[in-house]
mmCIF file of C-alpha atoms in Angstrom:
data_model
loop_
_atom_site.group_PDB
_atom_site.id
_atom_site.type_symbol
_atom_site.label_atom_id
_atom_site.label_comp_id
_atom_site.label_asym_id
_atom_site.label_seq_id
_atom_site.Cartn_x
_atom_site.Cartn_y
_atom_site.Cartn_z
ATOM 1 C CA MET A 18 -1.809 14.848 -8.087
ATOM 2 C CA SER A 19 -4.117 12.561 -6.156
ATOM 3 C CA ASN A 20 -1.465 10.852 -4.063
ATOM 4 C CA GLU A 21 -0.108 14.190 -2.796
ATOM 5 C CA ARG A 22 -3.329 15.153 -0.985
ATOM 6 C CA PRO A 23 -3.784 13.798 2.526
ATOM 7 C CA HIS A 24 -7.081 12.313 3.629
ATOM 8 C CA ALA A 25 -8.535 12.436 7.108
ATOM 9 C CA GLU A 26 -8.264 9.558 9.531
ATOM 10 C CA ARG A 27 -10.918 6.965 8.649
ATOM 11 C CA SER A 28 -11.747 8.893 5.506
ATOM 12 C CA ALA A 29 -14.589 8.148 3.088
ATOM 13 C CA SER A 30 -12.420 5.805 1.019
ATOM 14 C CA GLN A 31 -11.802 3.632 4.125
ATOM 15 C CA GLN A 32 -15.449 3.257 5.156
ATOM 16 C CA GLY A 33 -16.019 0.049 3.212
ATOM 17 C CA ALA A 34 -13.016 -1.661 4.807
ATOM 18 C CA LEU A 35 -14.093 -0.426 8.258
ATOM 19 C CA ALA A 36 -17.589 -1.827 7.725
ATOM 20 C CA MET A 37 -16.064 -5.261 7.103
ATOM 21 C CA CYS A 38 -13.590 -4.968 10.004
ATOM 22 C CA PRO A 39 -13.564 -2.070 12.501
ATOM 23 C CA GLY A 40 -9.888 -2.666 13.260
ATOM 24 C CA TYR A 41 -8.747 -1.756 9.736
ATOM 25 C CA ARG A 42 -5.850 0.693 9.527
ATOM 26 C CA PRO A 43 -4.346 2.019 6.289
ATOM 27 C CA GLN A 44 -0.824 0.891 5.527
ATOM 28 C CA PRO A 45 1.851 3.469 6.366
ATOM 29 C CA SER A 46 3.122 5.529 3.492
ATOM 30 C CA GLY A 47 6.747 5.422 2.443
ATOM 31 C CA LYS A 48 7.115 2.123 0.689
ATOM 32 C CA ARG A 49 6.901 2.020 -3.077
ATOM 33 C CA ALA A 50 3.362 1.871 -4.408
ATOM 34 C CA HIS A 51 2.089 -1.120 -6.364
ATOM 35 C CA TRP A 52 2.267 -0.648 -10.149
ATOM 36 C CA VAL A 53 -1.531 -0.740 -10.379
ATOM 37 C CA THR A 54 -1.690 2.066 -7.811
ATOM 38 C CA GLU A 55 0.885 4.059 -9.788
ATOM 39 C CA GLN A 56 -1.182 3.639 -12.955
ATOM 40 C CA GLY A 57 -4.219 4.873 -11.036
ATOM 41 C CA THR A 58 -2.303 7.880 -9.740
ATOM 42 C CA ARG A 59 -1.273 8.878 -13.261
ATOM 43 C CA GLY A 60 -4.795 8.266 -14.523
ATOM 44 C CA HIS A 61 -6.322 10.438 -11.778
ATOM 45 C CA ALA A 62 -3.828 13.213 -12.552
ATOM 46 C CA ALA A 63 -4.658 13.127 -16.273
ATOM 47 C CA LEU A 64 -8.407 13.220 -15.594
ATOM 48 C CA GLU A 65 -7.962 16.106 -13.183
ATOM 49 C CA SER A 66 -5.708 18.254 -15.363
ATOM 50 C CA GLY A 67 -6.703 17.139 -18.861
ATOM 51 C CA ASP A 68 -3.025 16.577 -19.617
ATOM 52 C CA SER A 69 -2.097 13.028 -20.635
ATOM 53 C CA GLY A 70 1.623 13.756 -20.924
ATOM 54 C CA GLU A 71 2.515 11.750 -17.800
ATOM 55 C CA LEU A 72 0.736 8.582 -18.930
ATOM 56 C CA GLU A 73 3.218 5.820 -19.726
ATOM 57 C CA SER A 74 1.377 3.588 -22.190
ATOM 58 C CA GLY A 75 -1.409 3.401 -24.704
ATOM 59 C CA PHE A 76 -3.324 1.232 -22.244
ATOM 60 C CA GLU A 77 -3.273 4.009 -19.643
ATOM 61 C CA GLU A 78 -4.479 6.443 -22.302
ATOM 62 C CA ARG A 79 -7.356 4.094 -23.151
ATOM 63 C CA MET A 80 -8.382 3.843 -19.494
ATOM 64 C CA VAL A 81 -8.499 7.640 -19.216
ATOM 65 C CA ALA A 82 -10.474 7.828 -22.458
ATOM 66 C CA ILE A 83 -13.046 5.364 -21.086
ATOM 67 C CA CYS A 84 -13.544 7.575 -18.023
ATOM 68 C CA GLU A 85 -13.894 10.742 -20.108
ATOM 69 C CA HIS A 86 -16.316 9.073 -22.514
ATOM 70 C CA TYR A 87 -18.551 7.924 -19.674
ATOM 71 C CA ALA A 88 -18.491 11.386 -18.069
ATOM 72 C CA SER A 89 -19.338 13.057 -21.381
ATOM 73 C CA GLN A 90 -22.613 11.104 -21.517
ATOM 74 C CA LEU A 91 -23.667 12.754 -18.257
ATOM 75 C CA THR A 92 -22.526 16.270 -19.135
ATOM 76 C CA GLU A 93 -24.996 18.744 -20.620
ATOM 77 C CA LEU A 94 -24.125 21.980 -22.412
ATOM 78 C CA ASP A 95 -24.800 24.150 -19.369
ATOM 79 C CA SER A 96 -23.430 21.703 -16.772
ATOM 80 C CA SER A 97 -20.790 22.717 -14.258
ATOM 81 C CA VAL A 98 -17.869 20.294 -13.987
ATOM 82 C CA ILE A 99 -15.639 20.309 -10.904
ATOM 83 C CA ASN A 100 -12.561 18.064 -10.837
ATOM 84 C CA GLU A 101 -10.721 16.721 -7.780
ATOM 85 C CA PHE A 102 -12.106 18.930 -5.000
ATOM 86 C CA LYS A 103 -12.024 18.685 -1.225
ATOM 87 C CA VAL A 104 -15.269 17.908 0.562
ATOM 88 C CA ASN A 105 -15.826 17.983 4.319
ATOM 89 C CA THR A 106 -17.803 15.107 5.799
ATOM 90 C CA ILE A 107 -19.109 14.435 9.306
ATOM 91 C CA GLU A 108 -17.025 14.159 12.477
ATOM 92 C CA GLY A 109 -14.357 16.607 11.274
ATOM 93 C CA ARG A 110 -13.274 14.399 8.385
ATOM 94 C CA TRP A 111 -12.665 15.194 4.745
ATOM 95 C CA GLY A 112 -11.724 13.638 1.448
ATOM 96 C CA TYR A 113 -11.404 14.416 -2.258
ATOM 97 C CA CYS A 114 -14.073 13.768 -4.875
ATOM 98 C CA ASP A 115 -12.771 12.953 -8.340
ATOM 99 C CA ARG A 116 -15.456 14.739 -10.362
ATOM 100 C CA LEU A 117 -18.844 16.370 -9.824
ATOM 101 C CA ILE A 118 -21.133 17.253 -12.731
ATOM 102 C CA VAL A 119 -23.904 19.673 -11.726
ATOM 103 C CA CYS A 120 -26.820 20.034 -14.159
ATOM 104 C CA HIS A 121 -29.174 23.007 -14.411
ATOM 105 C CA ASP A 122 -32.167 21.074 -13.012
ATOM 106 C CA GLY A 123 -30.531 20.418 -9.620
ATOM 107 C CA THR A 124 -29.286 16.937 -10.518
ATOM 108 C CA ALA A 125 -25.625 16.153 -9.853
ATOM 109 C CA HIS A 126 -23.453 13.215 -10.821
ATOM 110 C CA LEU A 127 -20.650 12.226 -8.467
ATOM 111 C CA LEU A 128 -17.962 10.224 -10.294
ATOM 112 C CA ASP A 129 -15.161 8.283 -8.666
ATOM 113 C CA TRP A 130 -12.442 6.669 -10.797
ATOM 114 C CA LYS A 131 -11.396 3.180 -9.689
ATOM 115 C CA PHE A 132 -8.396 1.722 -11.560
ATOM 116 C CA VAL A 133 -8.784 -1.696 -9.918
ATOM 117 C CA ARG A 134 -7.869 -5.047 -11.489
ATOM 118 C CA ALA A 135 -10.761 -6.973 -9.949
ATOM 119 C CA LYS A 136 -14.249 -5.995 -8.873
ATOM 120 C CA GLU A 137 -13.270 -4.787 -5.425
ATOM 121 C CA VAL A 138 -15.689 -1.840 -5.517
ATOM 122 C CA PRO A 139 -18.925 -2.372 -3.541
ATOM 123 C CA ASP A 140 -22.144 -1.658 -5.412
ATOM 124 C CA ALA A 141 -22.942 2.058 -5.585
ATOM 125 C CA GLU A 142 -26.288 1.472 -3.857
ATOM 126 C CA ILE A 143 -24.548 0.482 -0.605
ATOM 127 C CA ASN A 144 -21.101 2.039 -1.099
ATOM 128 C CA LEU A 145 -20.234 3.982 2.061
ATOM 129 C CA GLN A 146 -17.583 6.079 0.334
ATOM 130 C CA GLY A 147 -20.202 7.450 -2.033
ATOM 131 C CA LYS A 148 -22.652 8.032 0.829
ATOM 132 C CA ASP A 149 -20.002 9.887 2.836
ATOM 133 C CA TYR A 150 -19.287 12.195 -0.092
ATOM 134 C CA VAL A 151 -23.000 12.722 -0.745
ATOM 135 C CA ILE A 152 -23.400 14.043 2.819
ATOM 136 C CA GLY A 153 -20.506 16.438 2.322
ATOM 137 C CA ILE A 154 -21.800 17.766 -1.016
ATOM 138 C CA PHE A 155 -25.337 18.358 0.253
ATOM 139 C CA GLU A 156 -23.926 20.303 3.226
ATOM 140 C CA ASP A 157 -21.378 22.248 1.171
ATOM 141 C CA TRP A 158 -22.222 25.938 0.758
ATOM 142 C CA ARG A 159 -20.872 25.812 -2.804
ATOM 143 C CA PHE A 160 -23.729 23.579 -4.004
ATOM 144 C CA PRO A 161 -26.989 25.073 -2.701
ATOM 145 C CA GLY A 162 -28.840 24.213 -5.917
ATOM 146 C CA VAL A 163 -28.028 20.496 -5.827
ATOM 147 C CA GLU A 164 -31.141 18.501 -4.890
ATOM 148 C CA ARG A 165 -30.335 15.035 -6.247
ATOM 149 C CA ILE A 166 -27.043 13.154 -6.516
ATOM 150 C CA HIS A 167 -26.343 10.051 -8.589
ATOM 151 C CA VAL A 168 -23.157 8.196 -7.576
ATOM 152 C CA HIS A 169 -21.016 6.494 -10.226
ATOM 153 C CA PHE A 170 -17.932 4.336 -9.654
ATOM 154 C CA VAL A 171 -16.129 3.980 -12.982
ATOM 155 C CA MET A 172 -13.713 1.046 -13.386
ATOM 156 C CA PRO A 173 -11.927 1.653 -16.720
ATOM 157 C CA ARG A 174 -9.588 -1.338 -16.457
ATOM 158 C CA LEU A 175 -12.673 -3.573 -16.371
ATOM 159 C CA ASN A 176 -14.704 -1.313 -18.684
ATOM 160 C CA ALA A 177 -17.420 -1.406 -16.014
ATOM 161 C CA VAL A 178 -19.503 0.980 -13.922
ATOM 162 C CA THR A 179 -21.611 0.671 -10.800
ATOM 163 C CA ARG A 180 -24.122 3.488 -10.262
ATOM 164 C CA THR A 181 -27.125 4.234 -8.093
ATOM 165 C CA SER A 182 -30.473 3.402 -9.695
ATOM 166 C CA GLU A 183 -32.151 6.288 -7.857
ATOM 167 C CA PRO A 184 -30.482 9.511 -6.751
ATOM 168 C CA PHE A 185 -29.844 10.470 -3.152
ATOM 169 C CA THR A 186 -31.831 13.502 -2.000
ATOM 170 C CA ARG A 187 -31.450 15.918 0.881
ATOM 171 C CA ALA A 188 -34.096 13.945 2.765
ATOM 172 C CA ASP A 189 -31.639 11.003 2.846
ATOM 173 C CA VAL A 190 -28.946 12.947 4.713
ATOM 174 C CA PRO A 191 -30.024 12.108 8.325
ATOM 175 C CA ARG A 192 -30.090 8.371 7.496
ATOM 176 C CA LEU A 193 -26.752 8.524 5.705
ATOM 177 C CA LYS A 194 -25.172 10.390 8.608
ATOM 178 C CA LEU A 195 -26.334 7.726 11.029
ATOM 179 C CA GLU A 196 -24.871 4.965 8.856
ATOM 180 C CA ILE A 197 -21.470 6.651 8.666
ATOM 181 C CA PHE A 198 -21.489 7.602 12.354
ATOM 182 C CA SER A 199 -22.288 4.046 13.469
ATOM 183 C CA ASN A 200 -19.436 2.757 11.310
ATOM 184 C CA LEU A 201 -17.033 5.289 12.822
ATOM 185 C CA ALA A 202 -18.180 4.616 16.402
ATOM 186 C CA ARG A 203 -17.555 0.890 16.065
ATOM 187 C CA ALA A 204 -14.128 1.540 14.544
ATOM 188 C CA ARG A 205 -13.136 4.049 17.230
ATOM 189 C CA ALA A 206 -13.883 1.484 19.911
ATOM 190 C CA THR A 207 -10.829 -0.427 18.673
ATOM 191 C CA ASP A 208 -8.575 2.489 19.660
ATOM 192 C CA THR A 209 -8.828 1.861 23.417
ATOM 193 C CA LYS A 210 -6.072 -0.023 25.203
ATOM 194 C CA ARG A 211 -8.615 -2.366 26.769
ATOM 195 C CA TYR A 212 -9.959 -3.517 23.416
ATOM 196 C CA ARG A 213 -9.427 -7.248 22.926
ATOM 197 C CA GLY A 214 -10.636 -7.714 19.366
ATOM 198 C CA ALA A 215 -14.134 -9.086 19.959
ATOM 199 C CA SER A 216 -15.642 -7.419 16.871
ATOM 200 C CA LEU A 217 -12.707 -7.914 14.509
ATOM 201 C CA ASN A 218 -13.698 -9.707 11.342
ATOM 202 C CA PRO A 219 -10.670 -10.953 9.368
ATOM 203 C CA SER A 220 -11.153 -10.980 5.611
ATOM 204 C CA TYR A 221 -8.400 -11.472 3.040
ATOM 205 C CA ASP A 222 -9.602 -8.610 0.834
ATOM 206 C CA VAL A 223 -9.331 -6.224 3.810
ATOM 207 C CA CYS A 224 -6.449 -7.751 5.764
ATOM 208 C CA ARG A 225 -4.009 -7.687 2.836
ATOM 209 C CA TYR A 226 -4.260 -3.876 2.747
ATOM 210 C CA CYS A 227 -4.372 -3.366 6.525
ATOM 211 C CA GLY A 228 -1.475 -1.698 8.289
ATOM 212 C CA ALA A 229 -2.423 -3.407 11.574
ATOM 213 C CA ALA A 230 -2.316 -6.969 10.213
ATOM 214 C CA GLY A 231 1.025 -7.729 11.873
ATOM 215 C CA ARG A 232 -0.348 -7.013 15.365
ATOM 216 C CA CYS A 233 -3.968 -8.088 14.868
ATOM 217 C CA VAL A 234 -5.224 -10.368 17.650
ATOM 218 C CA ALA A 235 -7.842 -11.936 15.362
ATOM 219 C CA LEU A 236 -5.238 -12.907 12.770
ATOM 220 C CA ARG A 237 -2.948 -14.170 15.521
ATOM 221 C CA ARG A 238 -5.706 -16.482 16.744
ATOM 222 C CA ILE A 239 -6.042 -17.922 13.235
ATOM 223 C CA ALA A 240 -2.273 -18.309 12.928
ATOM 224 C CA ASP A 241 -2.124 -20.019 16.334
ATOM 225 C CA GLN A 242 -4.755 -22.530 15.244
ATOM 226 C CA LEU A 243 -2.774 -23.292 12.106
ATOM 227 C CA GLY A 244 0.457 -23.613 14.062
ATOM 228 C CA ARG A 245 -1.059 -26.069 16.521
ATOM 229 C CA ALA A 246 -2.487 -28.102 13.650
ATOM 230 C CA TYR A 247 0.941 -28.371 12.020
ATOM 231 C CA ASP A 248 2.849 -29.055 15.247
ATOM 232 C CA PRO A 249 0.382 -30.181 17.947
ATOM 233 C CA GLU A 250 3.112 -31.293 20.365
ATOM 234 C CA GLY A 251 5.597 -28.450 20.101
ATOM 235 C CA TYR A 252 3.663 -25.336 19.048
ATOM 236 C CA GLY A 253 3.490 -22.633 21.670
ATOM 237 C CA GLN A 254 6.095 -24.204 23.925
ATOM 238 C CA ARG A 255 8.934 -22.084 25.213
ATOM 239 C CA PRO A 256 12.242 -22.809 23.460
ATOM 240 C CA ALA A 257 14.728 -24.898 25.357
ATOM 241 C CA VAL A 258 17.558 -22.889 26.928
ATOM 242 C CA PRO A 259 20.696 -24.907 27.726
ATOM 243 C CA GLN A 260 22.400 -24.324 31.047
ATOM 244 C CA GLN A 261 25.520 -23.113 29.290
ATOM 245 C CA THR A 262 24.700 -20.205 26.936
ATOM 246 C CA HIS A 263 28.237 -19.156 26.053
ATOM 247 C CA ALA A 264 28.605 -20.693 22.589
ATOM 248 C CA SER A 265 32.342 -21.289 22.887
ATOM 249 C CA GLU A 266 31.780 -23.519 25.937
ATOM 250 C CA VAL A 267 29.023 -25.671 24.429
ATOM 251 C CA LYS A 268 30.171 -29.032 23.009
ATOM 252 C CA ASP A 269 26.934 -30.999 22.682
ATOM 253 C CA PRO A 270 25.354 -30.795 19.152
ATOM 254 C CA VAL A 271 21.852 -30.810 20.665
ATOM 255 C CA GLN A 272 22.661 -27.824 22.841
ATOM 256 C CA ARG A 273 24.284 -26.086 19.883
ATOM 257 C CA ALA A 274 20.992 -26.576 17.999
ATOM 258 C CA GLN A 275 19.109 -25.017 20.904
ATOM 259 C CA LEU A 276 21.398 -21.979 20.841
ATOM 260 C CA GLN A 277 20.969 -21.705 17.083
ATOM 261 C CA GLU A 278 17.182 -21.558 17.528
ATOM 262 C CA LEU A 279 17.531 -18.932 20.260
ATOM 263 C CA ALA A 280 19.818 -16.821 18.063
ATOM 264 C CA GLY A 281 17.130 -16.620 15.371
ATOM 265 C CA LEU A 282 14.472 -15.690 17.921
ATOM 266 C CA MET A 283 16.667 -12.986 19.463
ATOM 267 C CA GLU A 284 17.447 -11.472 16.061
ATOM 268 C CA THR A 285 13.726 -11.254 15.270
ATOM 269 C CA TRP A 286 12.965 -9.853 18.709
ATOM 270 C CA ALA A 287 15.750 -7.268 18.513
ATOM 271 C CA ALA A 288 14.592 -6.075 15.085
ATOM 272 C CA SER A 289 11.024 -5.759 16.393
ATOM 273 C CA VAL A 290 12.139 -3.760 19.447
ATOM 274 C CA ARG A 291 14.154 -1.333 17.325
ATOM 275 C CA HIS A 292 11.341 -0.918 14.796
ATOM 276 C CA HIS A 293 8.558 -0.253 17.331
ATOM 277 C CA ASN A 294 10.709 1.990 19.540
ATOM 278 C CA LEU A 295 11.675 4.140 16.553
ATOM 279 C CA THR A 296 8.092 4.274 15.246
ATOM 280 C CA ALA A 297 6.833 5.424 18.650
ATOM 281 C CA ALA A 298 9.646 7.971 19.008
ATOM 282 C CA LEU A 299 8.858 9.503 15.601
ATOM 283 C CA GLU A 300 5.197 9.851 16.585
ATOM 284 C CA SER A 301 5.976 11.789 19.776
ATOM 285 C CA ALA A 302 9.072 13.021 21.577
ATOM 286 C CA ASP A 303 7.555 11.625 24.798
ATOM 287 C CA ASN A 304 8.097 8.113 23.437
ATOM 288 C CA VAL A 305 11.870 8.398 22.988
ATOM 289 C CA PRO A 306 13.527 5.730 25.182
ATOM 290 C CA ALA A 307 15.298 7.186 28.217
ATOM 291 C CA GLY A 308 18.906 7.989 27.461
ATOM 292 C CA TYR A 309 18.404 7.940 23.677
ATOM 293 C CA VAL A 310 17.958 10.591 20.995
ATOM 294 C CA ILE A 311 16.804 10.336 17.397
ATOM 295 C CA ASP A 312 19.778 10.500 15.048
ATOM 296 C CA TRP A 313 19.060 11.180 11.372
ATOM 297 C CA THR A 314 21.670 9.370 9.335
ATOM 298 C CA LYS A 315 22.445 10.607 5.876
ATOM 299 C CA GLY A 316 20.810 8.708 3.066
ATOM 300 C CA ARG A 317 22.947 6.707 0.685
ATOM 301 C CA ARG A 318 23.966 8.639 -2.389
ATOM 302 C CA ARG A 319 23.028 7.168 -5.731
ATOM 303 C CA VAL A 320 24.289 8.019 -9.175
ATOM 304 C CA THR A 321 21.790 9.997 -11.263
ATOM 305 C CA SER A 322 24.164 10.801 -14.131
ATOM 306 C CA PRO A 323 26.801 8.154 -14.981
ATOM 307 C CA GLU A 324 28.322 10.494 -17.546
ATOM 308 C CA GLY A 325 28.675 13.264 -14.973
ATOM 309 C CA LEU A 326 30.187 10.890 -12.432
ATOM 310 C CA LEU A 327 32.782 9.638 -14.918
ATOM 311 C CA LEU A 328 33.606 13.186 -16.052
ATOM 312 C CA ALA A 329 34.138 14.436 -12.493
ATOM 313 C CA ALA A 330 36.169 11.345 -11.582
ATOM 314 C CA GLN A 331 38.498 11.758 -14.568
ATOM 315 C CA GLU A 332 39.018 15.428 -13.712
ATOM 316 C CA PHE A 333 40.307 14.332 -10.320
ATOM 317 C CA GLY A 334 42.446 11.470 -11.621
ATOM 318 C CA ILE A 335 40.036 8.611 -10.889
ATOM 319 C CA SER A 336 39.760 6.074 -13.692
ATOM 320 C CA ALA A 337 36.726 4.067 -14.738
ATOM 321 C CA GLN A 338 38.385 0.968 -13.223
ATOM 322 C CA ASP A 339 38.797 2.828 -9.912
ATOM 323 C CA LEU A 340 35.051 3.583 -9.913
ATOM 324 C CA ILE A 341 34.140 -0.019 -10.622
ATOM 325 C CA ASP A 342 36.452 -1.239 -7.836
ATOM 326 C CA ALA A 343 34.799 1.183 -5.404
ATOM 327 C CA ALA A 344 31.219 0.454 -6.460
ATOM 328 C CA THR A 345 28.875 -2.262 -5.214
ATOM 329 C CA LEU A 346 27.011 -3.608 -8.206
ATOM 330 C CA SER A 347 23.615 -5.199 -7.736
ATOM 331 C CA TRP A 348 23.473 -8.084 -10.185
ATOM 332 C CA THR A 349 19.794 -8.520 -9.379
ATOM 333 C CA LYS A 350 19.077 -4.989 -10.593
ATOM 334 C CA VAL A 351 21.176 -5.542 -13.718
ATOM 335 C CA GLU A 352 19.225 -8.709 -14.492
ATOM 336 C CA ASP A 353 15.906 -6.945 -13.777
ATOM 337 C CA THR A 354 16.916 -4.266 -16.289
ATOM 338 C CA LEU A 355 17.706 -6.914 -18.891
ATOM 339 C CA LYS A 356 14.363 -8.628 -18.263
ATOM 340 C CA SER A 357 12.439 -5.358 -18.581
ATOM 341 C CA ARG A 358 13.940 -4.760 -22.030
ATOM 342 C CA ALA A 359 13.669 -8.312 -23.324
ATOM 343 C CA ALA A 360 10.765 -9.546 -25.396
ATOM 344 C CA ARG A 361 8.100 -11.667 -23.762
ATOM 345 C CA GLY A 362 9.213 -15.258 -23.426
ATOM 346 C CA GLU A 363 12.895 -14.375 -23.864
ATOM 347 C CA LYS A 364 13.748 -12.886 -20.456
ATOM 348 C CA ALA A 365 15.482 -15.949 -19.008
ATOM 349 C CA GLN A 366 17.429 -16.581 -22.212
ATOM 350 C CA VAL A 367 18.665 -12.977 -22.337
ATOM 351 C CA VAL A 368 19.854 -13.080 -18.714
ATOM 352 C CA ALA A 369 21.612 -16.424 -19.292
ATOM 353 C CA ALA A 370 23.273 -15.128 -22.478
ATOM 354 C CA PHE A 371 24.472 -12.006 -20.673
ATOM 355 C CA GLY A 372 25.980 -14.093 -17.865
ATOM 356 C CA GLN A 373 27.712 -16.386 -20.340
ATOM 357 C CA ARG A 374 29.077 -13.394 -22.246
ATOM 358 C CA LEU A 375 30.635 -12.029 -19.060
ATOM 359 C CA VAL A 376 32.253 -15.428 -18.449
ATOM 360 C CA ASP A 377 33.565 -15.557 -22.019
ATOM 361 C CA LEU A 378 35.154 -12.123 -21.631
ATOM 362 C CA ASP A 379 36.579 -13.069 -18.231
ATOM 363 C CA ALA A 380 34.916 -9.884 -17.026
ATOM 364 C CA VAL A 381 33.705 -11.088 -13.635
ATOM 365 C CA GLU A 382 34.659 -13.614 -11.023
ATOM 366 C CA ARG A 383 32.640 -15.259 -8.277
ATOM 367 C CA PRO A 384 34.311 -15.538 -4.848
ATOM 368 C CA GLU A 385 34.529 -18.812 -2.962
ATOM 369 C CA PRO A 386 31.272 -19.749 -1.204
ATOM 370 C CA THR A 387 30.989 -18.662 2.437
ATOM 371 C CA PRO A 388 29.666 -21.219 4.949
ATOM 372 C CA LYS A 389 26.560 -20.770 7.108
ATOM 373 C CA LEU A 390 24.322 -23.086 9.096
ATOM 374 C CA VAL A 391 20.852 -23.811 7.694
ATOM 375 C CA ARG A 392 18.198 -26.174 8.943
ATOM 376 C CA ALA A 393 18.509 -29.669 7.476
ATOM 377 C CA ARG A 394 15.684 -30.601 5.142
ATOM 378 C CA PRO A 395 14.045 -34.005 5.497
ATOM 379 C CA ALA A 396 15.127 -36.524 2.901
ATOM 380 C CA LYS A 397 12.785 -36.940 -0.064
ATOM 381 C CA ILE A 398 11.243 -40.351 -0.518
#
């Protein structure tokens, strides 16, 4: 499937974002993908394999059908069709083309499926991803007969397409290479430790997908300007540190407030230190802090078969009540499950009815509230 195949650093699909801001970095993998991305992954897999069994809705099936219908209009009887194949581009990079249709007259159609919700795909005439792939196809030994390439970006969710009005030819390759190389050179300049962000160009459509947004100097400058506008007298000042920092010895409410502020800052700082130290250590053993080792803790077990768990527990003398007493139930997840199964417009009512039913059955109890300090909100006028 598409999401299982790695792309090179600063791959063809990232060229558009890099053109807008050379400091763009893809977000690290590991966190759960957005539902639109998951739909796109299933759609790509179905278009690659021809098997729609993994699609989860009629809407996903319609999106795949739109892509296939568009491709069929470009496919001749003697055309060669290649799905999801690796193509090498310049500077030791590579990527994966979704589909290439090669006709007998030397014309080829490069198709890329985009399951986007808004028109985030640059026009095919200027699209650097398409240009990067065109270079790779023209220089691929498998396609010596290809002389012209039309590029098509198909957006089935929008029932739209952007395509080149004129095909790229082999004579265009030197110009295309220079465009891609200049984009890469500007981006690579941001890798040096001395780089101070002079050419960074913040843009919401790029920054929201950027893995470097949290440490971006250009975004920090914008945030600093906003902070000073909201708090011109206090923003940027060092927090006050009382002379006595042992909380049990402090009696003055003002000094207690100062310690409370410091506690929040220290928690944030400590979490940041742990996160960045671990990230660096996982990248290279040379980055492991002196005196420390990486310890891989076991992941939390989760129940995949409630029936199997109950059966095994009963065989060993553990009752259903014992399991419930030992378990930590996420009421948020229970309510999310109820919402996902409720009809539109009835989600809140179903959750409320479920909660009331539990109260009526005396099935749950809520413990006494636990105290904590929170910042006082200004009184409403």
